[in-house]
Amino acid sequence: MTHRRLWGLLTGLVVVLGLVANAVAADPAVMETAKKEGKVVWYSSLGLSLAQKVCDGFNKKALGITCELARDGSQRIFQKVMQEASAGLTLADVVHTSDISHYLDFQQKGMLMRYLPAGADKFTPDFRDRDGFYTILRGTPYVIGYNTQKVAAAEAPKRWRDLPDARWKGKLVHAHPGYSGVVMTGILGLLPVVGGWDYYAALAKNNPLVVQSAEDPPMKLAGGEAWVGVTGEYNLYREVKKGNPVAIVFPEEGLPFVTSANAILAKAPHPNAAKVFTDFLFDKDAQQILADDGLYVPNAAVAYPKDKRPLKELKLLRVEPEEMQKRDDEIKKKFRELFGV
Amino acid sequence: MPAGATGQGRRDAAPAVWLLSAAILAVLVVAPLAILLVTAVRVPEGHGFTFTNFVEAFGTAIYQGPVGNSLVYATAVGILSVILGAPMAWLVTRTDLPGKAVVRTLTIAAFVTPSFLGATAYVILAGPNAGLLNVLYRAVTGAEAPLFNIFSMTGLIYVTSLYTFPVVFILTGAALTATPADLEDAARIAGAGRLAVMRTITLPLALPAIVGGFILAFLEALVLFGAPAMLAIPARFHVMTTQIWAFFHYPPQVEVAAAYAMPLLLVAVGLLWAQRRLMGRRGYTTVGGRAAAAPPVRLGPWRWVACGGCGTVLLLAIGLPYFALLRGALAKAWGLGWSWQNVTLRNFRYVIFEFDPTRAAIVNTLELATVTATLAALLMGAIAYVAQRRLLAGARVLAFLAMAPLAIPGIVLSIGLFKAYSRPPLLLYGTIWIIFVAYLTKYLPIAYTACHAALQTVHVDLEDAARVLGANRLVAFKDVTVPLFGVGLVSAWLLVFLPSLRELSSSILLFTTRSRVVAVVIYTLYEEGLWEAVSALGILLLGLTLLLVAVAQRFLGRRFLQI
């Protein structure tokens, strides 16, 4: 009798251990079911061409699972997921936005599945996960950019406080925190070092062109429609690499560090495909695609481009998720008040 | 044979047709409206009724601005459209202007061009710092300031008017064509000069059509979403439609949005009522028939001025914007400037084959437009037939219901549809079907009007004649009515298919990943700043639209988009 119980216990233990081990590694059973599911729907706020590159990279692996990309701004994605959830729908499998407070909201509503991508234990400490509910996929500092043909390097703004200067009136471009998680994080990170909302009031008086996505200012700068702008570094880096007349400034007051998390929804329609896809996202190939385009990533095995400054050299301003969650609404309201839209 | 007898056997089927059609119309038109009204007075997330939504909507300072902005915007667009459209219509129908065919063709092209594409093109042309026209202006004059900043209320009014003036043109042209020329002849014989004739005879005769055109242009601007979203928001102001859209941002305030939408609905209803009174029961289709053509007014040396004027308008509406979009679509990178090295077909390849969202949207749009057009044409064909033959009492109610959606702005309809169809068992939200319902509802009036107009040419006597000669009801219907009516049905189909391709304000609140259409994708790509992709998709949309119009005019002749 005792013998059998012991065996039962041991078997049970092995099974449990096996399950736990499999929760952090690509598992043949998961892969089988994933193949049957056939596709994974990724709501991603990563720039469209880059996101498409990642998706295509996954499809090239020919795992029998298709990546279906839906790209939109962080706040739009959040709105869609919530709007769909209010109708009892879950249309996305994996969600990726640049506003970290979204994941607190999701988690508090029980909308996330706990899953750690393979190799998570080896990720660099800047990219923490939150109990396995979400993992930071990429990070980029919030910086200033300018058009090198219109602005000489000597005259370019060196500090955040240079932007409200009347010299840039009508020549400034700014994206919208109601669309972009990058901008939302940037504003929250900047408020303590630039003296609060008065700074943004002064910025608004400079007649900035208000665009939506953080991807847009680099385009406007490259085309000469704006001379100076603020956005995520990786957005600018791509334009620089293309040979467009754009340069990046790392202001001395500090750089808000925008971290973009990735998570699987609890009611995902293709949960196993989602797990396989998430493993891919954090695996060397996908991470290298991101790093090549100027992002900082959790996987320590990637090789960064030669002209990228290492993270530890930068004066980063951290933004805590709880604070973002508390002040998201305030930022949107204040922006609307000051900028009119 | 007494008229009643022709309907004899069909009376058996007619009640069923009437009931089914009425039921469908009721669901399509009345349900979302009713739900919208209820939502406006409901307590958010609670039970019971309240007026606080209205207080919130109109009592909050930041929400009041857009109301004023919309009024200014719509009024100015109406006026500018009349200033552009009415004289051009007079020139084309009443004078010996050279190049009339070109003017007509290009005006139709402007009519079918979505204003959000015009807005996109004008950002390329008239962005204050890098807009092509402004760069040229600066190079020539050496000025610092731009000639024209498109990101402004003026810019928005200007761009919108370029694509709403054709409505005034079409209405005025039709009225002028249908008006017999004898009054003007008499005035001329009595010695009145050209200008006097125009002022005292032609203008008053055409006035109802002009005012009708003003009303329609006003309404179109009032309910527009795309152009304001693209031009007003960067200029840092909202209009009512963009504000409604903003209410849906997280956390959504659907009840406040519904309350905010009420004035739009009331204004639309009021204006359309006024417009129908002015233009009689003909609504906004062309007035049937052509009166005896008047000898054209000789413009003399003014011909070239007139020609130049029309040419400038059409250059601004078609020539420059299409060129700008083509350039954007064929450019490798915006910053690389003008050169043959900067030309590529890659952007077209991306949007058709490589970007998931654009690929899916193209398929969705074509499917959606086809299904909507087919169903609208068939349904309204049946309703128009029942209504016109007065097969049953209450047919006028059907006709009214069919025309009612004209007064419901697309974005307002979406609020009602969202509330109506986002809960089980009627869960259409999340699929393309909710967008289909929105489109179908929105285009019922145009389909009905086309079918109604087509049926008017098929007099019941023709069927009677066939039956007197021995054909039974069905054969008479098949051999007489259908061929004559068939062209009308095809017309109706096209008149629904074409605008469905570019519809934005009805789908902007309702789309999800799988149900994106081309207009929505153009808009989201615009938000992202992906110029090349926006231009490429825009060119594809325009290309398809113009191709269809050309084919339709070839086969349907001047009955289609008659000017």
GROMACS .gro file of C-alpha atoms in nm, chain B residues 199-447:
model
  249
  540ARG     CA    1  -2.935   8.812  -6.296
  541THR     CA    2  -3.307   8.851  -6.339
  542ILE     CA    3  -3.414   8.528  -6.510
  543THR     CA    4  -3.159   8.248  -6.490
  544LEU     CA    5  -3.049   8.300  -6.135
  545PRO     CA    6  -3.394   8.305  -5.977
  546LEU     CA    7  -3.489   7.995  -6.174
  547ALA     CA    8  -3.181   7.812  -6.061
  548LEU     CA    9  -3.195   7.942  -5.705
  549PRO     CA   10  -3.378   7.646  -5.550
  550ALA     CA   11  -3.117   7.411  -5.693
  551ILE     CA   12  -2.834   7.634  -5.573
  552VAL     CA   13  -2.974   7.655  -5.224
  553GLY     CA   14  -3.036   7.282  -5.234
  554GLY     CA   15  -2.674   7.236  -5.332
  555PHE     CA   16  -2.561   7.462  -5.050
  556ILE     CA   17  -2.757   7.254  -4.805
  557LEU     CA   18  -2.608   6.930  -4.928
  558ALA     CA   19  -2.254   7.068  -4.925
  559PHE     CA   20  -2.314   7.206  -4.575
  560LEU     CA   21  -2.437   6.868  -4.457
  561GLU     CA   22  -2.152   6.683  -4.616
  562ALA     CA   23  -1.895   6.899  -4.439
  563LEU     CA   24  -2.087   6.874  -4.111
  564VAL     CA   25  -2.068   6.495  -4.103
  565LEU     CA   26  -1.722   6.450  -4.255
  566PHE     CA   27  -1.458   6.271  -4.049
  567GLY     CA   28  -1.150   6.201  -4.262
  568ALA     CA   29  -1.046   6.546  -4.384
  569PRO     CA   30  -1.098   6.712  -4.044
  570ALA     CA   31  -0.908   6.435  -3.868
  571MET     CA   32  -0.617   6.483  -4.105
  572LEU     CA   33  -0.608   6.861  -4.117
  573ALA     CA   34  -0.779   6.996  -3.807
  574ILE     CA   35  -0.615   6.780  -3.543
  575PRO     CA   36  -0.258   6.871  -3.644
  576ALA     CA   37  -0.382   7.230  -3.642
  577ARG     CA   38  -0.497   7.165  -3.288
  578PHE     CA   39  -0.871   7.198  -3.310
  579HIS     CA   40  -1.160   6.954  -3.320
  580VAL     CA   41  -1.487   6.951  -3.506
  581MET     CA   42  -1.792   6.763  -3.380
  582THR     CA   43  -1.722   6.443  -3.571
  583THR     CA   44  -1.363   6.414  -3.449
  584GLN     CA   45  -1.482   6.496  -3.099
  585ILE     CA   46  -1.734   6.211  -3.113
  586TRP     CA   47  -1.450   5.984  -3.222
  587ALA     CA   48  -1.242   6.112  -2.931
  588PHE     CA   49  -1.524   6.020  -2.691
  589PHE     CA   50  -1.466   5.660  -2.789
  590HIS     CA   51  -1.106   5.665  -2.674
  591TYR     CA   52  -1.040   5.477  -2.355
  592PRO     CA   53  -1.217   5.513  -2.116
  593PRO     CA   54  -1.510   5.539  -2.360
  594GLN     CA   55  -1.794   5.781  -2.297
  595VAL     CA   56  -2.051   5.636  -2.532
  596GLU     CA   57  -2.349   5.802  -2.362
  597VAL     CA   58  -2.190   6.145  -2.382
  598ALA     CA   59  -2.105   6.078  -2.746
  599ALA     CA   60  -2.470   5.993  -2.813
  600ALA     CA   61  -2.585   6.313  -2.646
  601TYR     CA   62  -2.324   6.512  -2.836
  602ALA     CA   63  -2.447   6.362  -3.163
  603MET     CA   64  -2.801   6.489  -3.118
  604PRO     CA   65  -2.751   6.835  -3.267
  605LEU     CA   66  -2.588   6.680  -3.573
  606LEU     CA   67  -2.892   6.462  -3.620
  607LEU     CA   68  -3.138   6.747  -3.566
  608VAL     CA   69  -2.957   6.983  -3.800
  609ALA     CA   70  -2.939   6.714  -4.066
  610VAL     CA   71  -3.308   6.635  -4.037
  611GLY     CA   72  -3.403   7.002  -4.044
  612LEU     CA   73  -3.186   7.086  -4.343
  613LEU     CA   74  -3.299   6.790  -4.547
  614TRP     CA   75  -3.659   6.876  -4.478
  615ALA     CA   76  -3.589   7.228  -4.600
  616GLN     CA   77  -3.407   7.098  -4.903
  617ARG     CA   78  -3.695   6.873  -5.004
  618ARG     CA   79  -3.938   7.157  -4.969
  619LEU     CA   80  -3.720   7.363  -5.199
  620MET     CA   81  -3.663   7.104  -5.464
  621GLY     CA   82  -3.995   6.931  -5.451
  622ARG     CA   83  -4.026   6.559  -5.437
  623ARG     CA   84  -3.735   6.510  -5.671
  624GLY     CA   85  -3.487   6.508  -5.389
  625TYR     CA   86  -3.134   6.531  -5.513
  626THR     CA   87  -3.141   6.322  -5.824
  627THR     CA   88  -3.138   6.488  -6.156
  628VAL     CA   89  -3.459   6.635  -6.268
  629GLY     CA   90  -3.589   6.417  -6.546
  630GLY     CA   91  -3.603   6.513  -6.907
  631ARG     CA   92  -3.429   6.778  -7.112
  632ALA     CA   93  -3.607   7.091  -7.222
  633ALA     CA   94  -3.539   7.245  -7.562
  634ALA     CA   95  -3.178   7.356  -7.561
  635ALA     CA   96  -3.128   7.729  -7.544
  636PRO     CA   97  -2.886   7.889  -7.784
  637PRO     CA   98  -2.569   7.921  -7.580
  638VAL     CA   99  -2.477   8.258  -7.441
  639ARG     CA  100  -2.179   8.388  -7.632
  640LEU     CA  101  -1.903   8.475  -7.395
  641GLY     CA  102  -1.685   8.651  -7.645
  642PRO     CA  103  -1.346   8.750  -7.504
  643TRP     CA  104  -1.461   8.631  -7.163
  644ARG     CA  105  -1.439   8.273  -7.288
  645TRP     CA  106  -1.076   8.250  -7.201
  646VAL     CA  107  -1.120   8.402  -6.861
  647ALA     CA  108  -1.400   8.155  -6.792
  648CYS     CA  109  -1.189   7.873  -6.926
  649GLY     CA  110  -0.899   7.978  -6.710
  650GLY     CA  111  -1.123   7.996  -6.406
  651CYS     CA  112  -1.266   7.649  -6.457
  652GLY     CA  113  -0.925   7.516  -6.539
  653THR     CA  114  -0.777   7.657  -6.220
  654VAL     CA  115  -1.047   7.503  -6.005
  655LEU     CA  116  -1.000   7.165  -6.167
  656LEU     CA  117  -0.623   7.192  -6.148
  657LEU     CA  118  -0.653   7.257  -5.777
  658ALA     CA  119  -0.905   6.976  -5.725
  659ILE     CA  120  -0.763   6.709  -5.955
  660GLY     CA  121  -0.440   6.801  -6.128
  661LEU     CA  122  -0.222   6.898  -5.836
  662PRO     CA  123  -0.354   6.651  -5.576
  663TYR     CA  124  -0.338   6.349  -5.806
  664PHE     CA  125   0.013   6.447  -5.902
  665ALA     CA  126   0.111   6.481  -5.537
  666LEU     CA  127  -0.032   6.140  -5.453
  667LEU     CA  128   0.139   5.980  -5.749
  668ARG     CA  129   0.465   6.132  -5.644
  669GLY     CA  130   0.419   6.006  -5.290
  670ALA     CA  131   0.326   5.661  -5.416
  671LEU     CA  132   0.627   5.634  -5.644
  672ALA     CA  133   0.885   5.783  -5.410
  673LYS     CA  134   1.148   5.570  -5.244
  674ALA     CA  135   1.192   5.808  -4.955
  675TRP     CA  136   1.043   6.143  -4.887
  676GLY     CA  137   1.364   6.319  -4.803
  677LEU     CA  138   1.539   6.216  -5.122
  678GLY     CA  139   1.378   6.486  -5.336
  679TRP     CA  140   1.320   6.491  -5.708
  680SER     CA  141   1.518   6.252  -5.921
  681TRP     CA  142   1.468   5.945  -6.133
  682GLN     CA  143   1.649   5.745  -5.867
  683ASN     CA  144   1.369   5.823  -5.632
  684VAL     CA  145   1.108   5.638  -5.834
  685THR     CA  146   0.994   5.288  -5.744
  686LEU     CA  147   0.695   5.060  -5.762
  687ARG     CA  148   0.786   4.911  -5.430
  688ASN     CA  149   0.517   5.092  -5.234
  689PHE     CA  150   0.246   4.936  -5.446
  690ARG     CA  151   0.401   4.599  -5.389
  691TYR     CA  152   0.402   4.656  -5.015
  692VAL     CA  153   0.040   4.756  -4.988
  693ILE     CA  154  -0.096   4.488  -5.219
  694PHE     CA  155   0.118   4.192  -5.121
  695GLU     CA  156   0.331   4.252  -4.817
  696PHE     CA  157   0.159   4.450  -4.543
  697ASP     CA  158  -0.099   4.230  -4.372
  698PRO     CA  159  -0.336   4.514  -4.279
  699THR     CA  160  -0.349   4.665  -4.627
  700ARG     CA  161  -0.387   4.334  -4.803
  701ALA     CA  162  -0.677   4.229  -4.585
  702ALA     CA  163  -0.838   4.570  -4.619
  703ILE     CA  164  -0.838   4.559  -4.998
  704VAL     CA  165  -1.017   4.226  -4.996
  705ASN     CA  166  -1.261   4.339  -4.727
  706THR     CA  167  -1.347   4.657  -4.910
  707LEU     CA  168  -1.420   4.487  -5.241
  708GLU     CA  169  -1.631   4.219  -5.078
  709LEU     CA  170  -1.816   4.464  -4.860
  710ALA     CA  171  -1.888   4.706  -5.142
  711THR     CA  172  -2.014   4.426  -5.366
  712VAL     CA  173  -2.245   4.272  -5.109
  713THR     CA  174  -2.377   4.607  -4.993
  714ALA     CA  175  -2.442   4.729  -5.346
  715THR     CA  176  -2.616   4.408  -5.448
  716LEU     CA  177  -2.839   4.392  -5.146
  717ALA     CA  178  -2.919   4.761  -5.155
  718ALA     CA  179  -3.011   4.750  -5.522
  719LEU     CA  180  -3.231   4.441  -5.485
  720LEU     CA  181  -3.399   4.552  -5.165
  721MET     CA  182  -3.463   4.903  -5.284
  722GLY     CA  183  -3.567   4.777  -5.624
  723ALA     CA  184  -3.839   4.575  -5.457
  724ILE     CA  185  -3.941   4.857  -5.225
  725ALA     CA  186  -3.946   5.114  -5.505
  726TYR     CA  187  -4.159   4.882  -5.711
  727VAL     CA  188  -4.405   4.821  -5.430
  728ALA     CA  189  -4.413   5.188  -5.341
  729GLN     CA  190  -4.454   5.321  -5.687
  730ARG     CA  191  -4.714   5.080  -5.810
  731ARG     CA  192  -4.891   5.159  -5.486
  732LEU     CA  193  -4.961   4.794  -5.449
  733LEU     CA  194  -5.058   4.848  -5.093
  734ALA     CA  195  -5.148   5.129  -4.863
  735GLY     CA  196  -4.866   5.246  -4.640
  736ALA     CA  197  -4.621   5.241  -4.928
  737ARG     CA  198  -4.532   5.601  -4.853
  738VAL     CA  199  -4.412   5.499  -4.510
  739LEU     CA  200  -4.172   5.260  -4.677
  740ALA     CA  201  -4.045   5.535  -4.904
  741PHE     CA  202  -3.996   5.761  -4.606
  742LEU     CA  203  -3.805   5.499  -4.413
  743ALA     CA  204  -3.588   5.432  -4.716
  744MET     CA  205  -3.490   5.798  -4.740
  745ALA     CA  206  -3.455   5.861  -4.366
  746PRO     CA  207  -3.090   5.754  -4.335
  747LEU     CA  208  -2.991   6.059  -4.541
  748ALA     CA  209  -3.045   6.258  -4.227
  749ILE     CA  210  -2.835   6.031  -4.008
  750PRO     CA  211  -2.466   6.114  -4.021
  751GLY     CA  212  -2.249   5.804  -4.061
  752ILE     CA  213  -2.063   5.852  -3.737
  753VAL     CA  214  -2.388   5.905  -3.549
  754LEU     CA  215  -2.535   5.589  -3.699
  755SER     CA  216  -2.225   5.402  -3.582
  756ILE     CA  217  -2.291   5.492  -3.219
  757GLY     CA  218  -2.638   5.344  -3.241
  758LEU     CA  219  -2.513   5.037  -3.426
  759PHE     CA  220  -2.233   4.982  -3.179
  760LYS     CA  221  -2.474   4.987  -2.888
  761ALA     CA  222  -2.730   4.774  -3.071
  762TYR     CA  223  -2.502   4.499  -3.196
  763SER     CA  224  -2.227   4.452  -2.941
  764ARG     CA  225  -2.405   4.219  -2.704
  765PRO     CA  226  -2.513   3.861  -2.758
  766PRO     CA  227  -2.743   3.741  -2.915
  767LEU     CA  228  -2.699   4.021  -3.168
  768LEU     CA  229  -2.323   4.024  -3.159
  769LEU     CA  230  -2.220   4.171  -3.494
  770TYR     CA  231  -1.943   4.386  -3.353
  771GLY     CA  232  -1.605   4.229  -3.416
  772THR     CA  233  -1.710   4.100  -3.756
  773ILE     CA  234  -1.745   4.271  -4.088
  774TRP     CA  235  -2.121   4.237  -4.067
  775ILE     CA  236  -2.167   4.537  -3.845
  776ILE     CA  237  -1.988   4.748  -4.102
  777PHE     CA  238  -2.205   4.593  -4.371
  778VAL     CA  239  -2.517   4.698  -4.179
  779ALA     CA  240  -2.377   5.050  -4.141
  780TYR     CA  241  -2.306   5.080  -4.513
  781LEU     CA  242  -2.635   4.926  -4.620
  782THR     CA  243  -2.829   5.165  -4.399
  783LYS     CA  244  -2.632   5.463  -4.512
  784TYR     CA  245  -2.678   5.390  -4.882
  785LEU     CA  246  -3.047   5.296  -4.881
  786PRO     CA  247  -3.151   5.647  -4.983
  787ILE     CA  248  -2.924   5.663  -5.284
  788ALA     CA  249  -3.030   5.318  -5.400
   0.00000   0.00000   0.00000
